Tab-separated table of C-alpha atoms and ligand atoms in Angstrom:
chain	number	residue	atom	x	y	z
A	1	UNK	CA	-27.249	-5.531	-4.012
A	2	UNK	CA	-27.113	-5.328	-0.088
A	3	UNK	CA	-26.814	-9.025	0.095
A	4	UNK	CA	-24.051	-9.339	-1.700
A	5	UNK	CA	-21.845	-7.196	0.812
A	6	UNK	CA	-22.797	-9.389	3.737
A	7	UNK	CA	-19.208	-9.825	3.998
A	8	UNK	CA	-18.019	-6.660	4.853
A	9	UNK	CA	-18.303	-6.461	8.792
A	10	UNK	CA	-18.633	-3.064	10.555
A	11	UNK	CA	-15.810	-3.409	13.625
A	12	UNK	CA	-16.931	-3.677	17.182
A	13	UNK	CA	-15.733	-5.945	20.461
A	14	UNK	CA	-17.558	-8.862	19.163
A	15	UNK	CA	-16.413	-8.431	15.429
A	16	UNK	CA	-12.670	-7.920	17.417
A	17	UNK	CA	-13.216	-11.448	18.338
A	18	UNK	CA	-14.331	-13.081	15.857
A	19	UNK	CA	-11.743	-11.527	13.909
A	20	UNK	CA	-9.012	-13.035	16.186
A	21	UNK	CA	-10.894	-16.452	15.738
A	22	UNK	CA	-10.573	-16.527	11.742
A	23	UNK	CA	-7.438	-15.015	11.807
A	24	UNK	CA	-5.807	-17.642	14.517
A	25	UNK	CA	-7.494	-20.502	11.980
A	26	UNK	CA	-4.887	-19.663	9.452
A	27	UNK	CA	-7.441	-17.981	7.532
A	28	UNK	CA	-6.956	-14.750	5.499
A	29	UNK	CA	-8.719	-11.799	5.874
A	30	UNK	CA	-9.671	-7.925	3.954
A	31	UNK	CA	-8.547	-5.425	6.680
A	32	UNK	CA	-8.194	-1.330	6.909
A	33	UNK	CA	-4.928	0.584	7.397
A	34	UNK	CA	-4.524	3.951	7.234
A	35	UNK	CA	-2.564	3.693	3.354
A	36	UNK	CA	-4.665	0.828	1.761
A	37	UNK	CA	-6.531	-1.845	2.433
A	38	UNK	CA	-4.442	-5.391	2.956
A	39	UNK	CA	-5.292	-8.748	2.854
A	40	UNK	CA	-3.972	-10.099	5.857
A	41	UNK	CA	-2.796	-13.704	7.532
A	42	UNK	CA	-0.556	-15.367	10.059
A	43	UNK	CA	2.526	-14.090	8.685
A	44	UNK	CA	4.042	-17.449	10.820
A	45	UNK	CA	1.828	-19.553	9.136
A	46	UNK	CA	2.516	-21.506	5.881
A	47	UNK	CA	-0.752	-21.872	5.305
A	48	UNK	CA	-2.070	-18.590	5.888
A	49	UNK	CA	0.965	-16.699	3.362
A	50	UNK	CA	0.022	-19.553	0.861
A	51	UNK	CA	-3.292	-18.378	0.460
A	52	UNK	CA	-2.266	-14.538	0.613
A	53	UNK	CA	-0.181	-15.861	-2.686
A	54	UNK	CA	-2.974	-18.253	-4.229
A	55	UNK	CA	-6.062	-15.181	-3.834
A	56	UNK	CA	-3.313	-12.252	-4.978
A	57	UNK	CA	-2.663	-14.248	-7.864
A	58	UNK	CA	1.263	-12.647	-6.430
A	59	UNK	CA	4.097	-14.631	-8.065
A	60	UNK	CA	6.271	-16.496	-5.090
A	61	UNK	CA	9.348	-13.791	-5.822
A	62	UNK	CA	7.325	-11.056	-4.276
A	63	UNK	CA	7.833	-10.687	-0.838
A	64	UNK	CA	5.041	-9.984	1.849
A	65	UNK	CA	5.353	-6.761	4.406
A	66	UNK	CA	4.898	-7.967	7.956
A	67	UNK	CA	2.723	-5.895	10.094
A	68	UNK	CA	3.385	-5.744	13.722
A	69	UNK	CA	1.517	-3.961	16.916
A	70	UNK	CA	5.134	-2.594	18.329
A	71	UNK	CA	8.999	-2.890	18.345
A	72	UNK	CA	9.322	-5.259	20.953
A	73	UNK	CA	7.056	-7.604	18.921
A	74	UNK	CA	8.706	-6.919	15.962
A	75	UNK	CA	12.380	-7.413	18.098
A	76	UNK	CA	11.896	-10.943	17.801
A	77	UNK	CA	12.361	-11.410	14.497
A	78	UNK	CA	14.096	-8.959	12.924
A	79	UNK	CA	17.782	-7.251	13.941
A	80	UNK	CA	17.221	-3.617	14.531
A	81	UNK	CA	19.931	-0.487	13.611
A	82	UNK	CA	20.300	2.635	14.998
A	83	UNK	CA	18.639	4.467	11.577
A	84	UNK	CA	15.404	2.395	12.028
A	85	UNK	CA	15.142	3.527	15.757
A	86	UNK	CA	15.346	6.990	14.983
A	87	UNK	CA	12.465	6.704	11.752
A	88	UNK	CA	10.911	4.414	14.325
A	89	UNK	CA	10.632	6.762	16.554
A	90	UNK	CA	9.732	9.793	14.579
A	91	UNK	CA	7.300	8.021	12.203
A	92	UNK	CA	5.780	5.285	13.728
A	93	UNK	CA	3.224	3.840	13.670
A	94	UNK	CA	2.530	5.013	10.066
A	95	UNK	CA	3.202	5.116	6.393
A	96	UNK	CA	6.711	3.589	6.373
A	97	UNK	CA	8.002	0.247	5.973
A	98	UNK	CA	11.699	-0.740	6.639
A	99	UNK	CA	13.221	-3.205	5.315
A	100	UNK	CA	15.616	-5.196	8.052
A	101	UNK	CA	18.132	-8.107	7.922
A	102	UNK	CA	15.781	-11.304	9.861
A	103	UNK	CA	17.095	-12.799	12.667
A	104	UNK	CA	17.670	-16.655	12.549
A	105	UNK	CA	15.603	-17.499	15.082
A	106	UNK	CA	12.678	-15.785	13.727
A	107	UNK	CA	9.135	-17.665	12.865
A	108	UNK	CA	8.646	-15.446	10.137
A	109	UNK	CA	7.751	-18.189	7.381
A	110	UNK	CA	10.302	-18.424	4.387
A	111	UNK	CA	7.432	-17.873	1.928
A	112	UNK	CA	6.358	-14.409	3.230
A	113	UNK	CA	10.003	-13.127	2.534
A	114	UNK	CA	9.761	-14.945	-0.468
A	115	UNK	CA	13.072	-16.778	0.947
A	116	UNK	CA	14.948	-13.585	1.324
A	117	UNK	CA	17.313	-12.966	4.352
A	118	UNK	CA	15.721	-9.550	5.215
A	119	UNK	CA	11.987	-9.126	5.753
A	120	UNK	CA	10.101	-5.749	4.968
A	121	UNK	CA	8.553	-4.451	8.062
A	122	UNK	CA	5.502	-1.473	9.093
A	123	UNK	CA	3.628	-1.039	12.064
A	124	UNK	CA	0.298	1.242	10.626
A	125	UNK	CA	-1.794	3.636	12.623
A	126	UNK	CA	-5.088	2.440	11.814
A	127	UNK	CA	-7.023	2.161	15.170
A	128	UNK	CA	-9.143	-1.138	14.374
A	129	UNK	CA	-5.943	-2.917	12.849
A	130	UNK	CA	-3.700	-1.874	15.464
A	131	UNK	CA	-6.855	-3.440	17.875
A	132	UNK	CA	-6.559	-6.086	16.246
A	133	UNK	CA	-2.683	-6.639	16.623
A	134	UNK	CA	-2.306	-5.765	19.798
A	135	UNK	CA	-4.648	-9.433	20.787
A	136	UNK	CA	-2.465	-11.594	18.025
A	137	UNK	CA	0.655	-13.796	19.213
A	138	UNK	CA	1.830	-13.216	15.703
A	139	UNK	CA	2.261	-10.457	13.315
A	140	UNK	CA	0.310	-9.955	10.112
A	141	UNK	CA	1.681	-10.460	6.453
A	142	UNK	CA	-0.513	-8.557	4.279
A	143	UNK	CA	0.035	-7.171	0.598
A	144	UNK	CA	-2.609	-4.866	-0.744
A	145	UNK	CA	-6.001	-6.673	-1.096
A	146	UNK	CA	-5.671	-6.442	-4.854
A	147	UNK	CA	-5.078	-9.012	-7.552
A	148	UNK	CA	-1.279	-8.666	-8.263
A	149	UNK	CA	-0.780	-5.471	-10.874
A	150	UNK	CA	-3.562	-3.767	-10.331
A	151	UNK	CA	-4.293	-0.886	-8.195
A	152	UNK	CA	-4.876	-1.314	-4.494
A	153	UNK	CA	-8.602	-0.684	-2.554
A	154	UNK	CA	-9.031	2.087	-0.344
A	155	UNK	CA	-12.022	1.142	1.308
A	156	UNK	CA	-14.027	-2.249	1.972
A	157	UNK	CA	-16.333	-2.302	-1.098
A	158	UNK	CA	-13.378	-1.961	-3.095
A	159	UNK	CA	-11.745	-5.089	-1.418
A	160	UNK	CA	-15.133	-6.577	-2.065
A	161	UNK	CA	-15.220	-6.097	-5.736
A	162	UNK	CA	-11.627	-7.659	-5.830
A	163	UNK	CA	-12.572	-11.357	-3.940
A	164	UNK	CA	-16.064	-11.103	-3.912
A	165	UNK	CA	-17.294	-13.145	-1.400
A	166	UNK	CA	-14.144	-15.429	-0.563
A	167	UNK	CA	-13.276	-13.213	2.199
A	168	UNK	CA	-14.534	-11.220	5.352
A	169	UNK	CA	-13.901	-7.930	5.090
A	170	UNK	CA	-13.587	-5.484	7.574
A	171	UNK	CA	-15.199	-2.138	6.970
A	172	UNK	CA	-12.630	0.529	8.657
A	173	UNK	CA	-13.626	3.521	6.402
A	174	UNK	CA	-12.297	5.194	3.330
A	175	UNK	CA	-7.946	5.214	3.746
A	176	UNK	CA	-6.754	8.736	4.411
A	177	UNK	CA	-3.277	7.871	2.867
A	178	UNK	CA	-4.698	6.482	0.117
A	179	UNK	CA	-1.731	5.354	-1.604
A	180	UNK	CA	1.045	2.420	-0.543
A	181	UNK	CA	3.788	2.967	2.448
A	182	UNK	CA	7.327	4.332	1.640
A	183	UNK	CA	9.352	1.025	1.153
A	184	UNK	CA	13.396	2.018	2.915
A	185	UNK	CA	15.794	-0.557	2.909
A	186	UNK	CA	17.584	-0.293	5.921
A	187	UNK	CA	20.134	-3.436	5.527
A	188	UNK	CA	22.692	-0.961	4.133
A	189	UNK	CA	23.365	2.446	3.528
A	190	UNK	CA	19.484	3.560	3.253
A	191	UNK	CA	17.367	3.774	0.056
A	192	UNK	CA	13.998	4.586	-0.737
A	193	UNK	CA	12.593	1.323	-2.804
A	194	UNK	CA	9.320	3.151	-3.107
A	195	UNK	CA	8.225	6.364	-2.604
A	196	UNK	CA	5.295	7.541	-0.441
A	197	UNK	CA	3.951	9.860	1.561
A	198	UNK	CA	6.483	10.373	3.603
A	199	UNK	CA	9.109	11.868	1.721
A	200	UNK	CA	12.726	11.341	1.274
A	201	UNK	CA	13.395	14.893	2.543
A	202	UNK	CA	11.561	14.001	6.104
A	203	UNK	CA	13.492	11.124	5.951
A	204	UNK	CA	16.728	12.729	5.566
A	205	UNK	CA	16.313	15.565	8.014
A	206	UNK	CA	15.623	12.618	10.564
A	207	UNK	CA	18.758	10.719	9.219
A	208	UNK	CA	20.785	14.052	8.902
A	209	UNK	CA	22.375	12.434	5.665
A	210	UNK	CA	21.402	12.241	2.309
A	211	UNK	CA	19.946	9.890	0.776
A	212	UNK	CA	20.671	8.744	-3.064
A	213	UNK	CA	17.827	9.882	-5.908
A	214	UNK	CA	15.216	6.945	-6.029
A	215	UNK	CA	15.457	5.542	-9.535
A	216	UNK	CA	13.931	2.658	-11.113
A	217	UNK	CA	16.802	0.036	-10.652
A	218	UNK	CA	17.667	-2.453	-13.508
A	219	UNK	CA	17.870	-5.180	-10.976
A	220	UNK	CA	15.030	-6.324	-8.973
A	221	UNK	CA	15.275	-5.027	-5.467
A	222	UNK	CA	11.900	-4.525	-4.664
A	223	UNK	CA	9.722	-6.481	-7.003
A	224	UNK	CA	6.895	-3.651	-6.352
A	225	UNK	CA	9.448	-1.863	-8.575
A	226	UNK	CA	8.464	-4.114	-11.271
A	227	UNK	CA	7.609	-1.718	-13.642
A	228	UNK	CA	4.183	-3.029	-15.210
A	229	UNK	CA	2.062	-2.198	-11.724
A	230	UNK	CA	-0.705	-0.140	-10.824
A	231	UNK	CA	-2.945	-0.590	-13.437
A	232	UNK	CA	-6.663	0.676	-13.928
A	233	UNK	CA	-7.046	-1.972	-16.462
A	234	UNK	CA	-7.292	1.045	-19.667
A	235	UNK	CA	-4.788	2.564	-21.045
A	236	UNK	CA	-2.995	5.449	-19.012
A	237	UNK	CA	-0.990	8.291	-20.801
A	238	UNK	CA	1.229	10.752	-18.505
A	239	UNK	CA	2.797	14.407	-18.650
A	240	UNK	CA	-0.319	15.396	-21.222
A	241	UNK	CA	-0.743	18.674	-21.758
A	242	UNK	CA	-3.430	18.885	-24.536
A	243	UNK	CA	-7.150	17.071	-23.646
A	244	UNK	CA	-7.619	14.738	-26.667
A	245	UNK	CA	-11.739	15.148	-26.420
A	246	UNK	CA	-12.864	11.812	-25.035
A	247	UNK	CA	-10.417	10.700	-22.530
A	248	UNK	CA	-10.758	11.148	-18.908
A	249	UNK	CA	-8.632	14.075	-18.525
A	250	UNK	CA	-7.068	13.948	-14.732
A	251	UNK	CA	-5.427	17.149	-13.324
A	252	UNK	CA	-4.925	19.402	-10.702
A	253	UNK	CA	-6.227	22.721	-9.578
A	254	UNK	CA	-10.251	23.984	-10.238
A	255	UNK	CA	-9.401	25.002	-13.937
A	256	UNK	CA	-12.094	23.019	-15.257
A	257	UNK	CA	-14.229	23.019	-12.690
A	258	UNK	CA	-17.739	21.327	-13.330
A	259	UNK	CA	-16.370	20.150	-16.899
A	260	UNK	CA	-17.707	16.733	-18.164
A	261	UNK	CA	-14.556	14.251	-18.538
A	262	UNK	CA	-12.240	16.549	-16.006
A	263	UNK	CA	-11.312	15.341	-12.766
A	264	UNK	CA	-9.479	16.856	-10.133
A	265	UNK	CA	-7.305	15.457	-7.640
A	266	UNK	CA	-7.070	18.017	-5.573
A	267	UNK	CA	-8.927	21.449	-5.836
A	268	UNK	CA	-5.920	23.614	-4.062
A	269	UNK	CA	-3.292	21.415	-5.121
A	270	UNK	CA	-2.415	19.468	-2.293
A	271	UNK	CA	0.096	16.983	-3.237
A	272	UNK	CA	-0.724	15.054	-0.153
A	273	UNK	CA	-4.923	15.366	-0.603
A	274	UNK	CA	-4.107	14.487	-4.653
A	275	UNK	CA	-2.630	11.224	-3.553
A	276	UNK	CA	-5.112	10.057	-1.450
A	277	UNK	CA	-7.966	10.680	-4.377
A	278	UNK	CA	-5.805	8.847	-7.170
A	279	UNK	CA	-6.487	5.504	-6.925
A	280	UNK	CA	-10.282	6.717	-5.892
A	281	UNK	CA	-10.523	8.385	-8.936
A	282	UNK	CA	-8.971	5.727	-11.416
A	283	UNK	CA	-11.690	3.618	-9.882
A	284	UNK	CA	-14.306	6.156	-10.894
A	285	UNK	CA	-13.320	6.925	-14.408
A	286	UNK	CA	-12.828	3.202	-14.952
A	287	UNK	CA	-16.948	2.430	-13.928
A	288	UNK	CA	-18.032	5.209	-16.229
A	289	UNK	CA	-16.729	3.552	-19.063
A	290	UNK	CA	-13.955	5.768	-20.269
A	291	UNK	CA	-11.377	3.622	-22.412
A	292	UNK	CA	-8.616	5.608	-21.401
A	293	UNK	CA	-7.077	8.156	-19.143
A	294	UNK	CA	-5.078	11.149	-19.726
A	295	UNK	CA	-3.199	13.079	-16.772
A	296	UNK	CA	-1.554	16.557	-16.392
A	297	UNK	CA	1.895	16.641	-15.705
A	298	UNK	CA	2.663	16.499	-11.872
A	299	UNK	CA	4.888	18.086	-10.233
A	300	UNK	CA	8.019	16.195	-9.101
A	301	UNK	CA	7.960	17.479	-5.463
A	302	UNK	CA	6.943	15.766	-1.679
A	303	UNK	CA	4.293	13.670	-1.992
A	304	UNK	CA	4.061	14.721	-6.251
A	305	UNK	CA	6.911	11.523	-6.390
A	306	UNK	CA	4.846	9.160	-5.058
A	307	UNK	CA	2.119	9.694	-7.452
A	308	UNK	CA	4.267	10.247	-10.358
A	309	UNK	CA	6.170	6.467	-9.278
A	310	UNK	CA	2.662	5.080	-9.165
A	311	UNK	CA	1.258	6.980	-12.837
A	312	UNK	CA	4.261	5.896	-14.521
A	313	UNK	CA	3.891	2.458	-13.730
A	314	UNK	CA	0.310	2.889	-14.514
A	315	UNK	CA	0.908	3.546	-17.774
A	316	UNK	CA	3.405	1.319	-18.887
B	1	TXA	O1	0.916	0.514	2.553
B	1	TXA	C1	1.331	-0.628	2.422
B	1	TXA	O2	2.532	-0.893	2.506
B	1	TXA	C2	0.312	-1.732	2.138
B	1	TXA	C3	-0.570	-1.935	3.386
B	1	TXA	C4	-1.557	-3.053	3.231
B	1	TXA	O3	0.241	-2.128	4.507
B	1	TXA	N1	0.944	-2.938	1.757
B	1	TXA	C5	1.554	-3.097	0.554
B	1	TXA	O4	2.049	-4.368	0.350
B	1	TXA	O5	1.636	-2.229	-0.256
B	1	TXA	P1	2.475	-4.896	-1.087
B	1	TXA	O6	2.728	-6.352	-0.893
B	1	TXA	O7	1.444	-4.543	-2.071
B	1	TXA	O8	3.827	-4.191	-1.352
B	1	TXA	C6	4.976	-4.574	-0.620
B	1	TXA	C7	6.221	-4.026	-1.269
B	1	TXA	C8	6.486	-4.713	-2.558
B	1	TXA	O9	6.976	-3.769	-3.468
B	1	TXA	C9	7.564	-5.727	-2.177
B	1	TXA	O10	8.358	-6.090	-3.250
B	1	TXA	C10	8.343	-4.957	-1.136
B	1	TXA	O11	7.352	-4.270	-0.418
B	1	TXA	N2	9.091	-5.862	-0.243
B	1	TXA	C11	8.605	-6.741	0.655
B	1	TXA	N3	9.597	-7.411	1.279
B	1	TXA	C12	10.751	-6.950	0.764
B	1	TXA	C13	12.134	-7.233	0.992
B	1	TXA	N4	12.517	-8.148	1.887
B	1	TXA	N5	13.055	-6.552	0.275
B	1	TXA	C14	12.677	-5.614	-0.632
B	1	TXA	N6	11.387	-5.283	-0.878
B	1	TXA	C15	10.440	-5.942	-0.199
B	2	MG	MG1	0.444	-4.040	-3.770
């Protein structure tokens, strides 16, 4: 078994190199951040985003989220607002991603934005990706390092077990997030295109304004608001309130504490610990061989909207 994760690399100076050296050969790569894990490339490159694409298995419509080590690397290709400077400043770097109107001189390549005319940007707080930034002339495009619908890794073997051994993976621990950044479009008056962690209430007391109710649009603004996404691979009911006596029955609390099929999310309720064990625990209850998934209503509160956005989808 050990040989077969001889591609995920624990991070140190050398691996920092050699890391730089794949990355500058247009290659693509499995890397940590602090939400999940990405599958990153030369977000300049054509060749680079086209194999993000080919390995995702993403259809071209999708647009990429470009990583960058700082505003004044990410100043050169997109055209900043007042709003993002003040979430900038307050959240950064982190679990957000804004999406800004591109300049025209940008190198971003039209691919990544999946020919848009704004480009979805994050800078995240993982120390070994923000290393590894910090030495690039270019900033990263990098979806989740999933295969397009299903649900994203949240630590290296789990990147593993979704390209096997057609990438090097680096190993930056398990994700403390543990579920994707808030998506805010920014090219207007603001809206949240996908909940996350940080909430639209932090967002708003930032903003002082408020901010419309997210809702699932008709029209495709953010294709990650395609509605079939997330998925364990069995089937996933919501909002259940009776166990049906051979699901996987997930919930939260310490009600049934020790009870075969039960899993917790989080055992004081945490809405922010409960997020970071979801995908973990769809992983779980998927390599036990449960056929399908049951889950306790959650409540529709901070972090609770995230993870309700991200079980709904799972279950249609
Ligand atoms: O936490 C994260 O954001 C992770 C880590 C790896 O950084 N990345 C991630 O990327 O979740 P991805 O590709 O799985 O999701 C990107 C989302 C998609 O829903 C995409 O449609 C949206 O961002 N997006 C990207 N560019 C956009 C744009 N120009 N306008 C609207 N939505 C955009
Ligand atoms: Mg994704």
């Amino acid at each position: 078994m050990k040989n077969s994760y001889l591609n995920i690399f624990a991070f140190n100076k050398k691996i920092l190199g050699k890391t730089i050296k794949i990355l500058n050969k247009d290659k693509v790569m499995g890397l940590p951040t602090e939400t999940v894990y990405g599958l990153g490339g030369n977000a300049y490159s054509k060749k680079a985003i086209k194999k993000i694409f080919d390995l995702k298995k993403r259809p071209k419509f999708n647009p990429l989220i470009v990583h960058y080590y700082n505003l004044s690397k990410a100043k050169k290709d997109v055209i900043i607002n007042e709003k993002f400077k003040k979430l900038y400043k307050r959240f950064c770097p982190g679990p957000i991603t804004f999406i800004l109107n591109k300049k025209d001189s940008s190198k971003i390549h039209a691919l990544a934005s999946a020919k848009l005319r704004t480009v979805a940007v994050r800078f995240p707080s993982h120390k070994i990706l923000r290393s590894i930034l910090k030495k690039l002339n270019y900033p990263l495009a990098m979806p989740s390092a999933n295969k397009s619908s299903r649900i994203s890794p949240v630590n290296s073997i789990d990147v593993y077990e979704e390209f096997k051994g057609k990438i090097i993976i680096i190993d930056g621990g398990n994700c403390k997030i543990g579920i994707e950044s808030t998506v805010i479009d920014l090219t207007s008056s603001p809206k949240i295109l996908r909940p996350g962690i940080i909430n639209k209430n932090q967002i708003e007391k930032i903003l002082k304004m408020k901010l419309n109710r997210t809702k699932l649009q008709k029209k495709i603004v953010s294709p990650g608001m395609l509605k079939k996404h997330y998925s364990p691979g069995i089937p996933v009911k919501i909002n259940q309130k009776k166990y049906d006596g051979k699901s996987a029955y997930i919930y939260l609390g310490n009600k049934f504490k020790n009870k075969k099929n039960f899993f917790s999310l989080s055992k004081s309720s945490n809405l922010n610990e409960a997020a970071s064990n979801l995908y973990k625990t769809f992983r779980i209850i998927k390599k036990r061989g449960y056929k399908r998934i049951q889950i306790q209503k959650i409540p529709l509160k901070r972090s609770g909207i995230a993870i309700n956005d991200r079980i709904k989808r799972a279950s249609t």
